[in-house]
C-alpha positions as a Markdown table, in Angstrom:
| # | Residue | x | y | z |
|---|---|---|---|---|
| 1 | Met | 41.3 | 16.9 | -59.3 |
| 2 | Ala | 38.3 | 13.3 | -58.6 |
| 3 | Pro | 39.2 | 10.2 | -55.9 |
| 4 | Pro | 39.7 | 7.4 | -58.1 |
| 5 | Arg | 36.5 | 5.7 | -58.3 |
| 6 | Ser | 37.7 | 2.2 | -56.3 |
| 7 | Leu | 38.0 | 4.1 | -53.5 |
| 8 | Val | 35.2 | 4.9 | -53.4 |
| 9 | Thr | 33.2 | 1.8 | -53.4 |
| 10 | Leu | 35.5 | 1.1 | -51.4 |
| 11 | Ala | 34.7 | 3.8 | -48.7 |
| 12 | Gly | 31.5 | 2.7 | -49.2 |
| 13 | Gly | 31.4 | -0.7 | -48.8 |
| 14 | Val | 33.4 | 0.9 | -45.4 |
| 15 | Leu | 30.5 | 2.5 | -44.6 |
| 16 | Leu | 27.4 | 0.4 | -45.1 |
| 17 | Ala | 29.6 | -2.7 | -43.1 |
| 18 | Leu | 29.8 | -0.1 | -40.1 |
| 19 | Val | 26.1 | 0.7 | -40.3 |
| 20 | Ile | 25.3 | -2.8 | -39.9 |
| 21 | Gly | 27.3 | -3.8 | -37.9 |
| 22 | Ala | 25.9 | -0.9 | -35.6 |
| 23 | Val | 23.0 | -2.2 | -36.6 |
| 24 | Gly | 23.7 | -5.8 | -35.3 |
| 25 | Met | 25.2 | -3.8 | -32.4 |
| 26 | Ala | 22.2 | -2.5 | -31.2 |
| 27 | Phe | 20.3 | -5.3 | -32.0 |
| 28 | Val | 22.2 | -7.8 | -29.8 |
| 29 | Ser | 22.4 | -5.1 | -27.1 |
| 30 | Leu | 19.0 | -4.9 | -26.8 |
| 31 | Arg | 18.2 | -8.9 | -27.4 |
| 32 | Thr | 14.4 | -9.5 | -25.4 |
| 33 | Gly | 14.9 | -13.0 | -25.4 |
| 34 | Pro | 16.7 | -12.1 | -21.1 |
| 35 | Leu | 13.7 | -10.2 | -20.7 |
| 36 | Glu | 11.3 | -12.8 | -21.5 |
| 37 | Glu | 12.9 | -15.6 | -19.8 |
| 38 | Arg | 12.9 | -13.2 | -16.9 |
| 39 | Leu | 9.5 | -11.6 | -17.5 |
| 40 | Val | 7.4 | -15.2 | -17.8 |
| 41 | Arg | 8.9 | -16.9 | -14.3 |
| 42 | Asp | 8.0 | -12.9 | -12.8 |
| 43 | Val | 4.6 | -14.1 | -13.5 |
| 44 | Gln | 4.6 | -16.8 | -12.5 |
| 45 | Ala | 6.2 | -16.1 | -9.5 |
| 46 | Leu | 4.0 | -14.0 | -8.4 |
| 47 | Thr | 1.1 | -14.7 | -9.8 |
| 48 | Glu | 1.5 | -18.1 | -7.3 |
| 49 | Thr | 2.6 | -15.8 | -4.0 |
| 50 | Arg | 1.1 | -16.8 | -0.8 |
| 51 | Tyr | 1.5 | -14.7 | 1.7 |
| 52 | Thr | 2.3 | -16.2 | 5.4 |
| 53 | Arg | 1.8 | -12.3 | 7.2 |
| 54 | Pro | 1.5 | -13.1 | 11.4 |
| 55 | Ser | -2.5 | -12.7 | 12.5 |
| 56 | His | -2.9 | -9.5 | 14.4 |
| 57 | Val | -5.1 | -12.0 | 16.2 |
| 58 | Ser | -4.4 | -15.5 | 17.9 |
| 59 | Pro | -4.6 | -18.0 | 17.4 |
| 60 | Pro | -6.0 | -17.0 | 13.6 |
| 61 | Thr | -8.3 | -18.9 | 11.6 |
| 62 | Pro | -7.6 | -20.6 | 10.3 |
| 63 | Gly | -7.5 | -20.7 | 5.9 |
| 64 | Thr | -7.2 | -18.3 | 4.1 |
| 65 | Phe | -8.3 | -14.2 | 3.9 |
| 66 | Ala | -9.0 | -15.1 | 0.2 |
| 67 | Gln | -11.6 | -17.2 | 1.3 |
| 68 | Arg | -13.0 | -15.9 | 3.7 |
| 69 | Leu | -13.7 | -13.2 | 1.3 |
| 70 | Glu | -14.5 | -14.6 | -2.0 |
| 71 | Pro | -18.5 | -15.8 | -0.6 |
| 72 | Leu | -18.5 | -11.3 | 0.0 |
| 73 | Leu | -17.2 | -10.4 | -2.5 |
| 74 | Glu | -20.2 | -9.7 | -4.7 |
| 75 | Pro | -22.1 | -8.2 | -1.3 |
| 76 | Val | -19.6 | -6.1 | -0.9 |
| 77 | Leu | -19.3 | -4.9 | -4.9 |
| 78 | Arg | -23.7 | -4.5 | -4.7 |
| 79 | Leu | -22.7 | -2.2 | -1.0 |
| 80 | Tyr | -20.1 | 0.7 | -3.0 |
| 81 | Gln | -22.0 | 0.2 | -5.9 |
| 82 | Asp | -24.8 | 1.7 | -3.9 |
| 83 | Arg | -23.4 | 3.7 | -1.6 |
| 84 | Pro | -24.3 | 7.9 | -1.5 |
| 85 | Lys | -22.2 | 9.1 | -3.5 |
| 86 | Thr | -19.2 | 11.6 | -2.1 |
| 87 | Gly | -19.3 | 14.8 | -4.1 |
| 88 | Gly | -23.0 | 16.0 | -3.1 |
| 89 | Ala | -23.4 | 13.4 | -0.5 |
| 90 | Pro | -23.2 | 14.5 | 2.9 |
| 91 | Asp | -24.1 | 11.7 | 4.0 |
| 92 | Ser | -21.7 | 9.4 | 2.5 |
| 93 | Pro | -19.9 | 8.1 | 4.9 |
| 94 | Gln | -16.4 | 8.6 | 2.7 |
| 95 | Gly | -17.6 | 12.4 | 2.3 |
| 96 | Gln | -16.1 | 15.3 | 5.0 |
| 97 | Pro | -19.1 | 15.3 | 7.3 |
| 98 | Cys | -20.2 | 11.8 | 8.2 |
| 99 | Arg | -15.3 | 11.8 | 8.2 |
| 100 | Asp | -15.0 | 15.2 | 10.4 |
| 101 | Val | -16.8 | 12.7 | 13.1 |
| 102 | Ala | -15.1 | 9.4 | 12.9 |
| 103 | Asp | -12.2 | 11.2 | 12.8 |
| 104 | Gly | -13.4 | 12.6 | 16.8 |
| 105 | Lys | -13.5 | 16.6 | 15.5 |
| 106 | Leu | -17.2 | 16.9 | 15.7 |
| 107 | Pro | -18.8 | 15.1 | 18.0 |
| 108 | Val | -21.4 | 12.0 | 17.3 |
| 109 | Thr | -24.0 | 13.9 | 17.4 |
| 110 | Ser | -23.3 | 15.8 | 14.1 |
| 111 | Leu | -23.0 | 12.5 | 12.4 |
| 112 | Pro | -25.5 | 13.5 | 9.5 |
| 113 | Pro | -28.6 | 11.3 | 9.9 |
| 114 | Gly | -28.3 | 9.1 | 6.2 |
| 115 | Cys | -24.9 | 8.4 | 7.5 |
| 116 | Gly | -25.7 | 6.5 | 10.6 |
| 117 | Glu | -28.5 | 4.8 | 8.8 |
| 118 | Thr | -26.2 | 3.2 | 5.8 |
| 119 | Leu | -24.0 | 2.4 | 9.0 |
| 120 | Ala | -26.8 | 1.0 | 10.2 |
| 121 | Arg | -28.1 | -0.5 | 7.4 |
| 122 | Ala | -24.4 | -2.7 | 6.2 |
| 123 | Arg | -22.7 | -2.6 | 9.8 |
| 124 | Pro | -23.6 | -7.2 | 8.9 |
| 125 | Leu | -21.7 | -7.7 | 6.1 |
| 126 | Met | -18.8 | -4.6 | 7.0 |
| 127 | Glu | -19.0 | -7.8 | 10.2 |
| 128 | Gln | -18.0 | -10.2 | 8.0 |
| 129 | Val | -15.4 | -8.9 | 6.2 |
| 130 | Leu | -12.9 | -8.0 | 9.3 |
| 131 | Ala | -14.3 | -10.9 | 10.8 |
| 132 | Ala | -12.1 | -12.3 | 7.3 |
| 133 | Thr | -8.6 | -10.2 | 8.6 |
| 134 | Arg | -8.5 | -13.4 | 11.8 |
| 135 | Ala | -7.5 | -15.4 | 8.9 |
| 136 | Glu | -4.2 | -17.8 | 8.9 |
| 137 | Val | -3.6 | -16.8 | 5.9 |
| 138 | Gly | -3.4 | -13.3 | 4.4 |
| 139 | Gly | -3.9 | -12.4 | 0.7 |
| 140 | Leu | -6.5 | -11.0 | -1.3 |
| 141 | Pro | -8.7 | -13.0 | -3.6 |
| 142 | Glu | -7.0 | -14.3 | -7.4 |
| 143 | Gly | -9.8 | -11.9 | -9.5 |
| 144 | Met | -8.3 | -9.4 | -7.0 |
| 145 | Gly | -4.9 | -9.5 | -7.9 |
| 146 | Ser | -2.5 | -6.4 | -9.8 |
| 147 | Leu | -2.5 | -8.9 | -12.7 |
| 148 | Ala | -5.6 | -10.1 | -12.6 |
| 149 | Pro | -7.7 | -10.6 | -15.9 |
| 150 | Leu | -9.6 | -7.2 | -16.0 |
| 151 | Thr | -13.4 | -8.1 | -14.3 |
| 152 | Pro | -14.9 | -6.0 | -11.9 |
| 153 | Ala | -13.6 | -7.9 | -9.2 |
| 154 | Arg | -10.5 | -6.2 | -10.3 |
| 155 | Thr | -11.2 | -3.0 | -10.9 |
| 156 | Asn | -14.2 | -2.3 | -8.2 |
| 157 | Gly | -12.5 | -5.1 | -5.3 |
| 158 | Lys | -10.0 | -2.7 | -3.8 |
| 159 | Phe | -12.7 | 0.0 | -3.6 |
| 160 | Ala | -15.0 | -1.9 | -1.9 |
| 161 | Leu | -12.9 | -2.8 | 1.0 |
| 162 | Met | -11.6 | 0.8 | 1.0 |
| 163 | Tyr | -15.2 | 1.9 | 1.5 |
| 164 | Val | -15.6 | -1.5 | 4.2 |
| 165 | Val | -12.4 | 0.8 | 5.7 |
| 166 | His | -14.5 | 4.4 | 6.2 |
| 167 | Leu | -17.2 | 2.2 | 7.3 |
| 168 | Ala | -15.3 | 0.5 | 9.5 |
| 169 | Ala | -12.9 | 4.5 | 11.4 |
| 170 | Leu | -16.9 | 5.9 | 11.7 |
| 171 | Glu | -18.1 | 2.3 | 13.9 |
| 172 | Thr | -15.1 | 2.3 | 16.0 |
| 173 | Arg | -15.6 | 5.9 | 16.7 |
| 174 | Met | -19.4 | 5.2 | 17.4 |
| 175 | Lys | -18.3 | 2.9 | 19.8 |
| 176 | Leu | -16.5 | 5.0 | 21.6 |
| 177 | Ser | -19.3 | 6.8 | 22.1 |
| 178 | Gln | -21.3 | 4.1 | 23.4 |
| 179 | Ala | -18.2 | 3.8 | 25.8 |
| 180 | Glu | -17.7 | 0.2 | 24.0 |
| 181 | Ala | -13.6 | 0.9 | 24.1 |
| 182 | Ser | -12.0 | -2.3 | 24.1 |
| 183 | Ala | -15.1 | -3.5 | 21.6 |
| 184 | Ala | -14.3 | -0.2 | 19.4 |
| 185 | Leu | -10.0 | -1.1 | 19.3 |
| 186 | Asp | -11.9 | -4.3 | 17.6 |
| 187 | Val | -13.1 | -2.6 | 14.9 |
| 188 | Cys | -10.7 | -0.3 | 14.8 |
| 189 | Leu | -7.8 | -3.2 | 14.7 |
| 190 | Asp | -9.7 | -5.6 | 12.3 |
| 191 | Ala | -9.9 | -2.4 | 9.6 |
| 192 | Leu | -6.5 | -2.5 | 10.0 |
| 193 | Ala | -6.2 | -5.8 | 8.8 |
| 194 | Leu | -7.9 | -5.5 | 6.1 |
| 195 | Ser | -6.3 | -2.1 | 4.7 |
| 196 | Arg | -2.9 | -4.4 | 5.8 |
| 197 | Glu | -4.7 | -6.9 | 2.8 |
| 198 | Leu | -5.6 | -4.8 | -0.1 |
| 199 | Glu | -1.6 | -4.4 | -0.8 |
| 200 | Leu | -1.1 | -8.3 | -0.4 |
| 201 | Gly | -1.2 | -8.8 | -4.0 |
| 202 | Gly | -2.9 | -5.9 | -5.4 |
| 203 | Gly | 0.1 | -4.9 | -6.5 |
| 204 | Met | 0.9 | -0.7 | -6.6 |
| 205 | Glu | -2.9 | 0.7 | -6.2 |
| 206 | Gly | -3.1 | -1.5 | -4.0 |
| 207 | Gln | 0.0 | -0.5 | -1.6 |
| 208 | Leu | -1.2 | 2.8 | -1.8 |
| 209 | Leu | -4.8 | 1.9 | -0.8 |
| 210 | Ala | -2.5 | 1.0 | 2.2 |
| 211 | Ala | -2.1 | 3.5 | 3.3 |
| 212 | Thr | -4.2 | 5.7 | 2.2 |
| 213 | Gly | -7.0 | 3.6 | 4.8 |
| 214 | His | -4.7 | 3.5 | 7.6 |
| 215 | Gly | -4.3 | 7.5 | 7.4 |
| 216 | Val | -8.4 | 6.9 | 7.5 |
| 217 | Leu | -7.7 | 5.0 | 10.6 |
| 218 | Tyr | -5.6 | 6.4 | 12.6 |
| 219 | Arg | -7.6 | 8.4 | 15.2 |
| 220 | Pro | -10.7 | 6.7 | 15.7 |
| 221 | Cys | -7.8 | 4.4 | 17.0 |
| 222 | Ala | -5.5 | 6.1 | 18.5 |
| 223 | Asp | -8.3 | 7.2 | 20.7 |
| 224 | Ala | -10.2 | 3.7 | 21.1 |
| 225 | Leu | -6.4 | 2.9 | 22.1 |
| 226 | Asp | -6.8 | 5.7 | 24.7 |
| 227 | Ser | -9.6 | 4.9 | 26.0 |
| 228 | Ala | -8.8 | 0.8 | 26.4 |
| 229 | Pro | -8.3 | -1.0 | 30.2 |
| 230 | Leu | -5.0 | -1.3 | 30.0 |
| 231 | Glu | -4.8 | -5.2 | 29.9 |
| 232 | Arg | -6.4 | -4.1 | 26.8 |
| 233 | Lys | -4.0 | -1.5 | 25.8 |
| 234 | Arg | -1.2 | -5.0 | 25.5 |
| 235 | Arg | -2.6 | -7.1 | 23.6 |
| 236 | Ala | -3.6 | -4.5 | 21.2 |
| 237 | Leu | 0.6 | -3.4 | 21.3 |
| 238 | Ala | 1.4 | -7.2 | 20.5 |
| 239 | Gln | -1.4 | -6.9 | 18.1 |
| 240 | Leu | 0.3 | -3.6 | 16.4 |
| 241 | Thr | 3.4 | -5.3 | 15.8 |
| 242 | Arg | 2.8 | -8.2 | 14.6 |
| 243 | Leu | 0.3 | -5.3 | 11.9 |
| 244 | Ala | 3.1 | -4.1 | 11.1 |
| 245 | Glu | 5.8 | -7.1 | 10.3 |
| 246 | Gly | 3.2 | -8.2 | 7.8 |
| 247 | Phe | 3.5 | -4.8 | 6.2 |
| 248 | Ala | 4.5 | -4.5 | 2.0 |
| 249 | Pro | 7.9 | -3.5 | 1.0 |
| 250 | Phe | 8.5 | -1.4 | -2.0 |
| 251 | Ser | 10.3 | -3.1 | -3.2 |
| 252 | Gln | 8.0 | -6.0 | -3.8 |
| 253 | Thr | 5.3 | -4.1 | -5.0 |
| 254 | Leu | 7.8 | -2.2 | -7.8 |
| 255 | Arg | 8.6 | -6.0 | -8.5 |
| 256 | His | 5.1 | -5.4 | -8.6 |
| 257 | Glu | 4.0 | -2.4 | -11.1 |
| 258 | Ser | 7.0 | -3.6 | -12.9 |
| 259 | Val | 5.7 | -6.7 | -14.2 |
| 260 | Phe | 2.6 | -5.7 | -14.8 |
| 261 | Leu | 3.7 | -2.6 | -16.9 |
| 262 | Gln | 5.8 | -5.2 | -19.3 |
| 263 | Leu | 3.1 | -7.4 | -19.5 |
| 264 | Val | 0.7 | -3.9 | -20.9 |
| 265 | His | 3.2 | -2.2 | -23.5 |
| 266 | Phe | 5.1 | -5.2 | -23.9 |
| 267 | Gly | 3.4 | -8.5 | -24.0 |
| 268 | Asp | 1.4 | -8.5 | -27.0 |
| 269 | Gln | 6.1 | -9.3 | -28.4 |
| 270 | Leu | 5.8 | -12.2 | -26.6 |
| 271 | Ser | 7.2 | -15.1 | -28.2 |
| 272 | Glu | 4.6 | -17.5 | -28.8 |
| 273 | Glu | 5.7 | -19.6 | -26.0 |
| 274 | Ala | 6.3 | -17.2 | -23.7 |
| 275 | Gln | 2.5 | -16.5 | -23.7 |
| 276 | Ala | 2.0 | -20.2 | -23.3 |
| 277 | Ala | 3.6 | -19.9 | -19.9 |
| 278 | Leu | 2.2 | -17.5 | -18.5 |
| 279 | Pro | -1.2 | -18.3 | -16.4 |
| 280 | Pro | -4.3 | -17.4 | -17.5 |
| 281 | Gly | -5.5 | -14.5 | -17.2 |
| 282 | Ser | -2.2 | -12.3 | -17.1 |
| 283 | Arg | -2.7 | -11.3 | -20.8 |
| 284 | Asp | -5.9 | -9.5 | -19.8 |
| 285 | Ile | -5.1 | -7.1 | -17.3 |
| 286 | Val | -5.8 | -4.2 | -20.0 |
| 287 | Pro | -8.1 | -4.0 | -22.5 |
| 288 | Ala | -5.9 | -5.7 | -26.3 |
| 289 | Glu | -6.5 | -1.5 | -27.2 |
| 290 | Leu | -5.2 | -0.5 | -24.7 |
| 291 | Arg | -2.6 | -3.3 | -25.3 |
| 292 | Ala | -2.1 | -1.4 | -29.0 |
| 293 | Met | -1.7 | 2.1 | -28.7 |
| 294 | Ala | 1.7 | 0.8 | -26.3 |
| 295 | Ser | 2.7 | -0.8 | -29.4 |
| 296 | Ala | 6.3 | 1.5 | -31.3 |
| 297 | Pro | 9.0 | 0.5 | -33.9 |
| 298 | Pro | 9.9 | -3.5 | -33.2 |
| 299 | Leu | 13.9 | -1.5 | -32.4 |
| 300 | Met | 12.5 | 1.1 | -29.9 |
| 301 | Ala | 10.7 | -1.0 | -28.4 |
| 302 | Arg | 13.5 | -3.5 | -27.2 |
| 303 | Arg | 15.2 | 0.1 | -26.4 |
| 304 | Thr | 11.9 | 0.4 | -24.0 |
| 305 | Trp | 11.3 | -2.3 | -22.9 |
| 306 | Trp | 15.1 | -2.8 | -21.5 |
| 307 | Lys | 15.3 | 1.5 | -19.9 |
| 308 | Leu | 11.8 | 0.6 | -18.2 |
| 309 | Val | 13.4 | -3.0 | -17.2 |
| 310 | Glu | 16.5 | -1.4 | -15.9 |
| 311 | Gly | 15.4 | 1.8 | -14.1 |
| 312 | Phe | 12.5 | -0.6 | -12.1 |
| 313 | Asp | 16.0 | -3.1 | -11.3 |
| 314 | Ala | 17.5 | 0.6 | -10.1 |
| 315 | Leu | 14.4 | 2.1 | -7.6 |
| 316 | Thr | 13.8 | -2.1 | -6.3 |
| 317 | Ala | 17.6 | -2.0 | -5.7 |
| 318 | Ser | 17.2 | 0.6 | -3.0 |
| 319 | Ala | 13.3 | 1.0 | -2.1 |
| 320 | Asp | 13.3 | -0.1 | 0.9 |
| 321 | Leu | 16.6 | 1.9 | 2.2 |
| 322 | Pro | 15.6 | 4.2 | 5.5 |
| 323 | Thr | 14.0 | 7.4 | 4.7 |
| 324 | Gly | 16.9 | 10.1 | 4.3 |
| 325 | Ala | 18.9 | 7.2 | 1.6 |
| 326 | Arg | 16.4 | 5.7 | -0.4 |
| 327 | Arg | 15.7 | 10.1 | -0.9 |
| 328 | Arg | 19.5 | 10.0 | -1.8 |
| 329 | Ala | 19.2 | 7.2 | -4.0 |
| 330 | Phe | 16.2 | 8.4 | -5.6 |
| 331 | Ala | 17.0 | 11.6 | -5.9 |
| 332 | Leu | 20.9 | 10.5 | -8.4 |
| 333 | Leu | 18.4 | 7.9 | -10.8 |
| 334 | Glu | 16.3 | 11.6 | -11.5 |
| 335 | Ala | 19.3 | 13.4 | -11.8 |
| 336 | Glu | 20.6 | 10.2 | -14.3 |
| 337 | Ala | 17.4 | 10.1 | -16.5 |
| 338 | Glu | 17.7 | 13.9 | -17.0 |
| 339 | Glu | 21.5 | 13.6 | -18.6 |
| 340 | Asp | 19.8 | 11.0 | -20.4 |
| 341 | Glu | 19.6 | 12.8 | -24.4 |
| 342 | Ala | 15.6 | 10.2 | -24.1 |
| 343 | Pro | 14.4 | 10.6 | -20.3 |
| 344 | Leu | 12.5 | 8.0 | -19.1 |
| 345 | Asp | 8.7 | 8.3 | -18.4 |
| 346 | Ser | 5.9 | 6.6 | -18.5 |
| 347 | Leu | 6.6 | 4.9 | -21.4 |
| 348 | His | 10.3 | 5.1 | -20.8 |
| 349 | Gly | 10.6 | 3.5 | -17.9 |
| 350 | Pro | 9.2 | 4.5 | -14.4 |
| 351 | Asp | 9.0 | 8.1 | -13.0 |
| 352 | Val | 11.7 | 8.5 | -10.1 |
| 353 | Ser | 9.7 | 11.8 | -8.6 |
| 354 | Thr | 6.0 | 9.7 | -9.0 |
| 355 | Tyr | 7.8 | 6.7 | -7.1 |
| 356 | Gly | 9.5 | 8.8 | -4.4 |
| 357 | Glu | 6.0 | 10.1 | -4.2 |
| 358 | Tyr | 4.6 | 7.6 | -3.1 |
| 359 | Ala | 7.4 | 6.1 | -0.6 |
| 360 | Glu | 6.9 | 9.2 | 0.7 |
| 361 | Arg | 2.8 | 8.2 | 1.5 |
| 362 | Leu | 4.7 | 4.9 | 3.0 |
| 363 | Asp | 6.6 | 6.7 | 5.4 |
| 364 | Leu | 3.6 | 8.5 | 6.3 |
| 365 | Arg | 1.5 | 5.5 | 7.0 |
| 366 | Lys | 4.7 | 3.6 | 8.9 |
| 367 | Leu | 5.0 | 7.3 | 11.6 |
| 368 | Gln | 1.3 | 7.0 | 11.8 |
| 369 | His | 1.7 | 3.3 | 12.8 |
| 370 | Asn | 5.0 | 4.0 | 15.3 |
| 371 | Ala | 2.8 | 6.7 | 16.7 |
| 372 | Leu | -0.1 | 4.4 | 17.5 |
| 373 | Ile | 2.3 | 1.4 | 18.8 |
| 374 | Thr | 4.6 | 4.1 | 20.8 |
| 375 | Leu | 0.8 | 5.8 | 22.5 |
| 376 | Ala | 1.0 | 2.8 | 24.2 |
| 377 | Glu | 3.5 | 1.8 | 25.4 |
| 378 | Val | 3.5 | 6.0 | 26.5 |
| 379 | Asp | 0.0 | 4.6 | 28.6 |
| 380 | Met | 1.4 | 1.3 | 30.3 |
| 381 | Ala | 4.6 | 3.1 | 31.9 |
| 382 | Arg | 2.8 | 5.9 | 33.1 |
| 383 | Ala | 0.4 | 2.7 | 34.9 |
| 384 | Glu | 3.1 | 1.4 | 35.8 |
| 385 | Arg | 5.0 | 4.1 | 37.6 |
| 386 | Gly | 2.6 | 6.4 | 38.6 |
| 387 | Gln | 3.8 | 9.3 | 36.1 |
| 388 | Trp | 4.5 | 10.4 | 32.1 |
| 389 | Pro | 8.0 | 8.9 | 31.8 |
| 390 | Asp | 10.9 | 11.5 | 31.0 |
| 391 | Thr | 10.5 | 10.6 | 27.2 |
| 392 | Ala | 8.5 | 8.3 | 24.7 |
| 393 | Pro | 9.3 | 5.1 | 23.2 |
| 394 | Arg | 12.2 | 6.1 | 20.1 |
| 395 | His | 12.1 | 3.0 | 17.1 |
| 396 | Lys | 13.9 | 2.2 | 14.1 |
| 397 | Asp | 12.0 | 4.7 | 12.2 |
| 398 | Ser | 9.9 | 7.4 | 14.2 |
| 399 | Ser | 11.1 | 9.5 | 16.8 |
| 400 | Phe | 8.8 | 11.3 | 19.0 |
| 401 | Val | 8.4 | 14.2 | 21.8 |
| 402 | Leu | 6.5 | 13.6 | 25.2 |
| 403 | Glu | 5.2 | 16.6 | 26.1 |
| 404 | Ala | 3.4 | 15.7 | 29.4 |
| 405 | Leu | 0.3 | 18.2 | 30.3 |
| 406 | Gly | -0.5 | 16.9 | 33.0 |
| 407 | Pro | -1.1 | 14.6 | 35.5 |
| 408 | Met | -4.2 | 12.9 | 33.6 |
| 409 | Glu | -2.8 | 13.9 | 30.2 |
| 410 | Ala | 0.0 | 13.8 | 27.2 |
| 411 | Arg | 0.8 | 15.0 | 23.8 |
| 412 | Leu | 2.6 | 12.8 | 21.8 |
| 413 | Glu | 4.4 | 15.1 | 19.4 |
| 414 | Pro | 6.6 | 13.7 | 16.0 |
| 415 | Cys | 10.3 | 14.6 | 16.6 |
| 416 | Ser | 10.4 | 15.5 | 12.7 |
| 417 | Arg | 8.7 | 18.9 | 11.4 |
| 418 | Ala | 6.8 | 16.9 | 8.3 |
| 419 | Tyr | 4.7 | 15.6 | 10.1 |
| 420 | Ala | 3.9 | 18.4 | 12.7 |
| 421 | Ser | -0.1 | 17.1 | 11.6 |
| 422 | Gln | 0.0 | 13.4 | 13.1 |
| 423 | Gly | 0.4 | 14.6 | 16.6 |
| 424 | Leu | -1.6 | 12.8 | 19.2 |
| 425 | Arg | -3.7 | 13.2 | 22.7 |
| 426 | Val | -2.4 | 10.9 | 25.1 |
| 427 | Thr | -4.2 | 10.7 | 28.9 |
| 428 | Ala | -3.9 | 8.6 | 31.9 |
| 429 | Asp | -5.7 | 5.4 | 32.2 |
| 430 | Pro | -7.6 | 5.7 | 35.9 |
| 431 | Pro | -6.1 | 4.2 | 38.6 |
| 432 | Ser | -8.0 | 1.9 | 39.6 |
| 433 | Thr | -8.2 | 0.5 | 36.2 |
| 434 | Ala | -3.6 | 1.1 | 36.6 |
| 435 | Arg | -3.8 | -1.2 | 40.3 |
| 436 | Ala | -5.4 | -3.9 | 38.2 |
| 437 | Leu | -2.5 | -3.9 | 35.4 |
| 438 | Leu | 0.1 | -4.6 | 38.5 |
| 439 | Pro | 1.7 | -7.2 | 39.8 |
């Protein structure tokens, strides 16, 4: 027997009410008003950030790195555009033959002629850029920041400064070959400071370039530090410590990344009031056609926006943990994402494995920096005691094994096998220089 018509109608009404209720609940739970308000606050805060990192020189030069770099930016961009292209160009400072000389793998006599000529032409501008790093306040010029409008300065500016880092690595090696160890160390430390500036306002791209720049400078800096007089080593030790104090935390860069991606994918969904509250230019960080490609149906976009923010918040909370704890936390987040019915991807949230790889690159930068500090400490201890210390000083995030190869030479090796290729050679200073350091 068919059910009474009134019951069918009632059941249909209940079902409709449930559907409407579910949609309403979804709408309420996916309200983007709080996300919009937070995004505006975050953009305003990031664009107003002042980077009071410790200068690596004392006393620092008054003013900001951005102010000192601004008049040099156009010439630096031209230098980068006119560079010998790496592909098939052995004369490029970024090409392998020149890099092998900078790293000490090949003697300076093996330097391709064109590479030396490029360095000679660029030297006056390179010296001006390096001098700008001694400013009291750091941070990239506004037009090069991660939230700046899309211009040649923002597109190529950080890569142009990386080119200067490559030139500085080669200059360090050239000065070492001319027995100018203290001058080589000055160039190296300024270049490390330039690498650091890339991450102060440069977002994820800037921080990864900063880590890359540190790797470019690692070998020439280690040799300059080893060859420098002991009193210069002592000052360099303080300078390296100040440089490390100014490294941007990974959590800070992840916040930049979250804000950047929200503007790219959801900026067009902001209310007129919110868009008006954004700093000028922050809506133009990507071309309009790319923003249009990122559009999605409203309800799906709201869900995606929440997932992206929640994903980055979870990553940020674990980003600055010690390496082992961070890896475990990231692995847990990745496992949770895989269990999600709509797994996180480039549009739905942060790719945990990718950001985990980025964190590993910063771990390498940290180890390299600690290795330079440890090299200076070991060399100074050898001068003061007349023999190599039994063990290398320990640091919070890195540990090393010191192997004496003889009275005048030792090897500094990372304890972690993953970093076995990062070992450094240490040579004892001449006795006369060592005695001059003692009271």
